[in-house]
């Protein structure tokens, strides 16, 4: 049923989010395939339905946000040593 398939716009969103994470091959990239299997419980993103695509987009956004938080919350090792 094509009504349950993700729209081209949703695939475009996934491509954009992947690029932000450095996943250059998009939905063909092994890292995204593994991530999709973990989050959406499908062996490949091409098997996603709309609900799974929503989960994937939400998880990618969370990954981006967590990566951004980690990069802003890290203190250089030298600064830590200097404060001891």
Short mmCIF file of N, CA and C in Angstrom, two decimals:
data_model
loop_
_atom_site.label_atom_id
_atom_site.label_comp_id
_atom_site.label_asym_id
_atom_site.label_seq_id
_atom_site.Cartn_x
_atom_site.Cartn_y
_atom_site.Cartn_z
N UNK A 1 0.85 -1.19 0.00
CA UNK A 1 0.00 0.00 0.00
C UNK A 1 0.89 1.24 0.00
N UNK A 2 0.81 2.05 -1.04
CA UNK A 2 1.65 3.23 -1.15
C UNK A 2 1.23 4.35 -0.21
N UNK A 3 0.00 4.29 0.31
CA UNK A 3 -0.45 5.33 1.25
C UNK A 3 0.32 5.28 2.56
N UNK A 4 0.91 4.14 2.88
CA UNK A 4 1.63 3.99 4.13
C UNK A 4 3.14 4.20 3.96
N UNK A 5 3.57 4.52 2.76
CA UNK A 5 5.00 4.73 2.49
C UNK A 5 5.39 6.16 2.83
N UNK A 6 6.63 6.38 3.26
CA UNK A 6 7.10 7.74 3.54
C UNK A 6 7.10 8.59 2.27
N UNK A 7 6.83 9.86 2.44
CA UNK A 7 6.81 10.78 1.30
C UNK A 7 8.24 11.15 0.89
N UNK A 8 8.41 11.62 -0.32
CA UNK A 8 9.74 12.10 -0.74
C UNK A 8 10.27 13.21 0.17
N UNK A 9 9.39 14.03 0.70
CA UNK A 9 9.82 15.10 1.62
C UNK A 9 10.43 14.51 2.89
N UNK A 10 9.85 13.43 3.39
CA UNK A 10 10.40 12.77 4.59
C UNK A 10 11.77 12.17 4.30
N UNK A 11 11.92 11.57 3.12
CA UNK A 11 13.23 11.04 2.73
C UNK A 11 14.25 12.18 2.64
N UNK A 12 13.81 13.32 2.13
CA UNK A 12 14.70 14.48 2.05
C UNK A 12 15.12 14.95 3.43
N UNK A 13 14.20 14.91 4.38
CA UNK A 13 14.53 15.29 5.76
C UNK A 13 15.58 14.34 6.33
N UNK A 14 15.42 13.05 6.09
CA UNK A 14 16.39 12.07 6.57
C UNK A 14 17.75 12.33 5.94
N UNK A 15 17.79 12.60 4.65
CA UNK A 15 19.06 12.91 3.97
C UNK A 15 19.74 14.12 4.61
N UNK A 16 18.97 15.16 4.88
CA UNK A 16 19.51 16.39 5.48
C UNK A 16 20.07 16.11 6.88
N UNK A 17 19.33 15.37 7.68
CA UNK A 17 19.77 15.04 9.03
C UNK A 17 21.02 14.17 8.99
N UNK A 18 21.07 13.24 8.05
CA UNK A 18 22.24 12.39 7.91
C UNK A 18 23.48 13.21 7.59
N UNK A 19 23.34 14.18 6.71
CA UNK A 19 24.48 15.03 6.37
C UNK A 19 24.98 15.80 7.58
N UNK A 20 24.06 16.24 8.44
CA UNK A 20 24.45 16.95 9.65
C UNK A 20 25.26 16.04 10.58
N UNK A 21 25.01 14.75 10.52
CA UNK A 21 25.72 13.79 11.36
C UNK A 21 26.96 13.22 10.67
N UNK A 22 27.23 13.66 9.46
CA UNK A 22 28.39 13.16 8.73
C UNK A 22 28.14 11.84 8.03
N UNK A 23 26.89 11.45 7.91
CA UNK A 23 26.53 10.22 7.20
C UNK A 23 26.27 10.62 5.75
N UNK A 24 27.29 10.51 4.94
CA UNK A 24 27.25 11.07 3.59
C UNK A 24 26.47 10.24 2.57
N UNK A 25 26.33 8.95 2.82
CA UNK A 25 25.63 8.09 1.87
C UNK A 25 24.13 8.04 2.12
N UNK A 26 23.64 8.79 3.11
CA UNK A 26 22.21 8.84 3.38
C UNK A 26 21.65 7.48 3.74
N UNK A 27 20.50 7.16 3.19
CA UNK A 27 19.83 5.93 3.55
C UNK A 27 20.54 4.67 3.05
N UNK A 28 21.58 4.85 2.25
CA UNK A 28 22.38 3.71 1.78
C UNK A 28 23.59 3.45 2.68
N UNK A 29 23.83 4.32 3.64
CA UNK A 29 25.00 4.23 4.51
C UNK A 29 24.81 3.13 5.57
N UNK A 30 25.85 2.35 5.79
CA UNK A 30 25.78 1.25 6.77
C UNK A 30 25.46 1.75 8.17
N UNK A 31 25.95 2.95 8.52
CA UNK A 31 25.67 3.49 9.86
C UNK A 31 24.19 3.78 10.03
N UNK A 32 23.57 4.35 9.01
CA UNK A 32 22.14 4.64 9.09
C UNK A 32 21.33 3.34 9.08
N UNK A 33 21.76 2.37 8.30
CA UNK A 33 21.05 1.09 8.25
C UNK A 33 21.07 0.44 9.63
N UNK A 34 22.23 0.46 10.29
CA UNK A 34 22.34 -0.12 11.64
C UNK A 34 21.50 0.67 12.64
N UNK A 35 21.54 1.99 12.54
CA UNK A 35 20.76 2.85 13.44
C UNK A 35 19.27 2.61 13.24
N UNK A 36 18.86 2.50 12.01
CA UNK A 36 17.47 2.25 11.67
C UNK A 36 17.01 0.90 12.21
N UNK A 37 17.87 -0.10 12.13
CA UNK A 37 17.53 -1.42 12.65
C UNK A 37 17.32 -1.36 14.16
N UNK A 38 18.16 -0.58 14.83
CA UNK A 38 18.06 -0.45 16.29
C UNK A 38 16.80 0.33 16.69
N UNK A 39 16.56 1.45 16.03
CA UNK A 39 15.47 2.35 16.42
C UNK A 39 14.11 1.88 15.89
N UNK A 40 14.08 1.47 14.64
CA UNK A 40 12.81 1.19 13.97
C UNK A 40 12.51 -0.29 13.81
N UNK A 41 13.46 -1.14 14.14
CA UNK A 41 13.28 -2.59 14.06
C UNK A 41 13.00 -3.09 12.64
N UNK A 42 13.64 -2.45 11.66
CA UNK A 42 13.60 -2.93 10.28
C UNK A 42 15.03 -3.10 9.80
N UNK A 43 15.25 -4.02 8.89
CA UNK A 43 16.61 -4.33 8.46
C UNK A 43 17.21 -3.30 7.52
N UNK A 44 16.37 -2.45 6.93
CA UNK A 44 16.85 -1.45 5.99
C UNK A 44 15.84 -0.30 5.94
N UNK A 45 16.31 0.95 5.85
CA UNK A 45 15.38 2.08 5.80
C UNK A 45 14.37 2.00 4.66
N UNK A 46 14.70 1.32 3.60
CA UNK A 46 13.76 1.24 2.47
C UNK A 46 12.47 0.51 2.82
N UNK A 47 12.49 -0.26 3.92
CA UNK A 47 11.30 -0.98 4.36
C UNK A 47 10.44 -0.18 5.33
N UNK A 48 10.83 1.05 5.61
CA UNK A 48 10.08 1.87 6.56
C UNK A 48 8.70 2.23 6.05
N UNK A 49 7.78 2.30 6.97
CA UNK A 49 6.46 2.85 6.70
C UNK A 49 6.44 4.23 7.35
N UNK A 50 5.35 4.95 7.20
CA UNK A 50 5.30 6.33 7.71
C UNK A 50 5.60 6.42 9.21
N UNK A 51 5.04 5.51 9.98
CA UNK A 51 5.26 5.54 11.43
C UNK A 51 6.73 5.32 11.76
N UNK A 52 7.36 4.37 11.08
CA UNK A 52 8.77 4.12 11.29
C UNK A 52 9.64 5.30 10.87
N UNK A 53 9.24 5.96 9.79
CA UNK A 53 9.98 7.13 9.33
C UNK A 53 9.92 8.24 10.38
N UNK A 54 8.76 8.42 11.00
CA UNK A 54 8.64 9.43 12.06
C UNK A 54 9.57 9.10 13.22
N UNK A 55 9.65 7.82 13.59
CA UNK A 55 10.56 7.39 14.66
C UNK A 55 12.01 7.68 14.28
N UNK A 56 12.34 7.37 13.04
CA UNK A 56 13.71 7.58 12.57
C UNK A 56 14.08 9.06 12.60
N UNK A 57 13.20 9.91 12.11
CA UNK A 57 13.47 11.35 12.09
C UNK A 57 13.62 11.88 13.52
N UNK A 58 12.75 11.46 14.42
CA UNK A 58 12.84 11.89 15.82
C UNK A 58 14.16 11.43 16.44
N UNK A 59 14.56 10.19 16.16
CA UNK A 59 15.80 9.66 16.72
C UNK A 59 17.02 10.38 16.15
N UNK A 60 16.99 10.69 14.86
CA UNK A 60 18.11 11.43 14.26
C UNK A 60 18.20 12.83 14.86
N UNK A 61 17.07 13.49 15.06
CA UNK A 61 17.08 14.81 15.70
C UNK A 61 17.64 14.73 17.12
N UNK A 62 17.26 13.69 17.85
CA UNK A 62 17.77 13.51 19.20
C UNK A 62 19.28 13.28 19.18
N UNK A 63 19.73 12.49 18.23
CA UNK A 63 21.16 12.22 18.09
C UNK A 63 21.91 13.53 17.83
N UNK A 64 21.38 14.35 16.93
CA UNK A 64 22.01 15.65 16.63
C UNK A 64 22.04 16.53 17.88
N UNK A 65 20.92 16.60 18.60
CA UNK A 65 20.87 17.42 19.81
C UNK A 65 21.84 16.93 20.87
N UNK A 66 21.93 15.62 21.05
CA UNK A 66 22.86 15.06 22.04
C UNK A 66 24.31 15.33 21.65
N UNK A 67 24.60 15.24 20.37
CA UNK A 67 25.95 15.52 19.89
C UNK A 67 26.30 16.98 20.14
N UNK A 68 25.34 17.87 19.90
CA UNK A 68 25.58 19.30 20.12
C UNK A 68 25.79 19.59 21.60
N UNK A 69 24.99 18.95 22.46
CA UNK A 69 25.15 19.15 23.91
C UNK A 69 26.51 18.65 24.38
N UNK A 70 26.93 17.50 23.89
CA UNK A 70 28.22 16.95 24.29
C UNK A 70 29.37 17.86 23.89
N UNK A 71 29.27 18.44 22.71
CA UNK A 71 30.37 19.29 22.25
C UNK A 71 30.41 20.62 23.01
N UNK A 72 29.28 21.07 23.53
CA UNK A 72 29.29 22.33 24.29
C UNK A 72 29.57 22.10 25.78
N UNK A 73 29.39 20.88 26.27
CA UNK A 73 29.59 20.59 27.69
C UNK A 73 30.96 20.00 28.01
N UNK A 74 31.80 19.82 27.03
CA UNK A 74 33.09 19.22 27.30
C UNK A 74 34.09 20.28 27.73
N UNK A 75 34.84 19.96 28.74
CA UNK A 75 35.89 20.83 29.22
C UNK A 75 37.21 20.23 28.78
N UNK A 76 38.10 21.04 28.21
CA UNK A 76 39.38 20.49 27.77
C UNK A 76 40.13 19.85 28.93
N UNK A 77 40.85 18.79 28.65
CA UNK A 77 41.59 18.05 29.67
C UNK A 77 42.58 18.95 30.38
N UNK A 78 43.22 19.85 29.67
CA UNK A 78 44.21 20.75 30.28
C UNK A 78 43.54 21.61 31.35
N UNK A 79 42.37 22.13 31.07
CA UNK A 79 41.67 22.96 32.03
C UNK A 79 41.30 22.15 33.27
N UNK A 80 40.91 20.90 33.09
CA UNK A 80 40.58 20.06 34.24
C UNK A 80 41.81 19.84 35.11
N UNK A 81 42.95 19.58 34.49
CA UNK A 81 44.18 19.34 35.23
C UNK A 81 44.61 20.61 35.99
N UNK A 82 44.42 21.76 35.39
CA UNK A 82 44.83 23.02 36.01
C UNK A 82 43.99 23.35 37.24
N UNK A 83 42.77 22.83 37.32
CA UNK A 83 41.91 23.16 38.44
C UNK A 83 42.11 22.25 39.64
N UNK A 84 42.92 21.20 39.48
CA UNK A 84 43.14 20.24 40.57
C UNK A 84 44.14 20.78 41.58
#
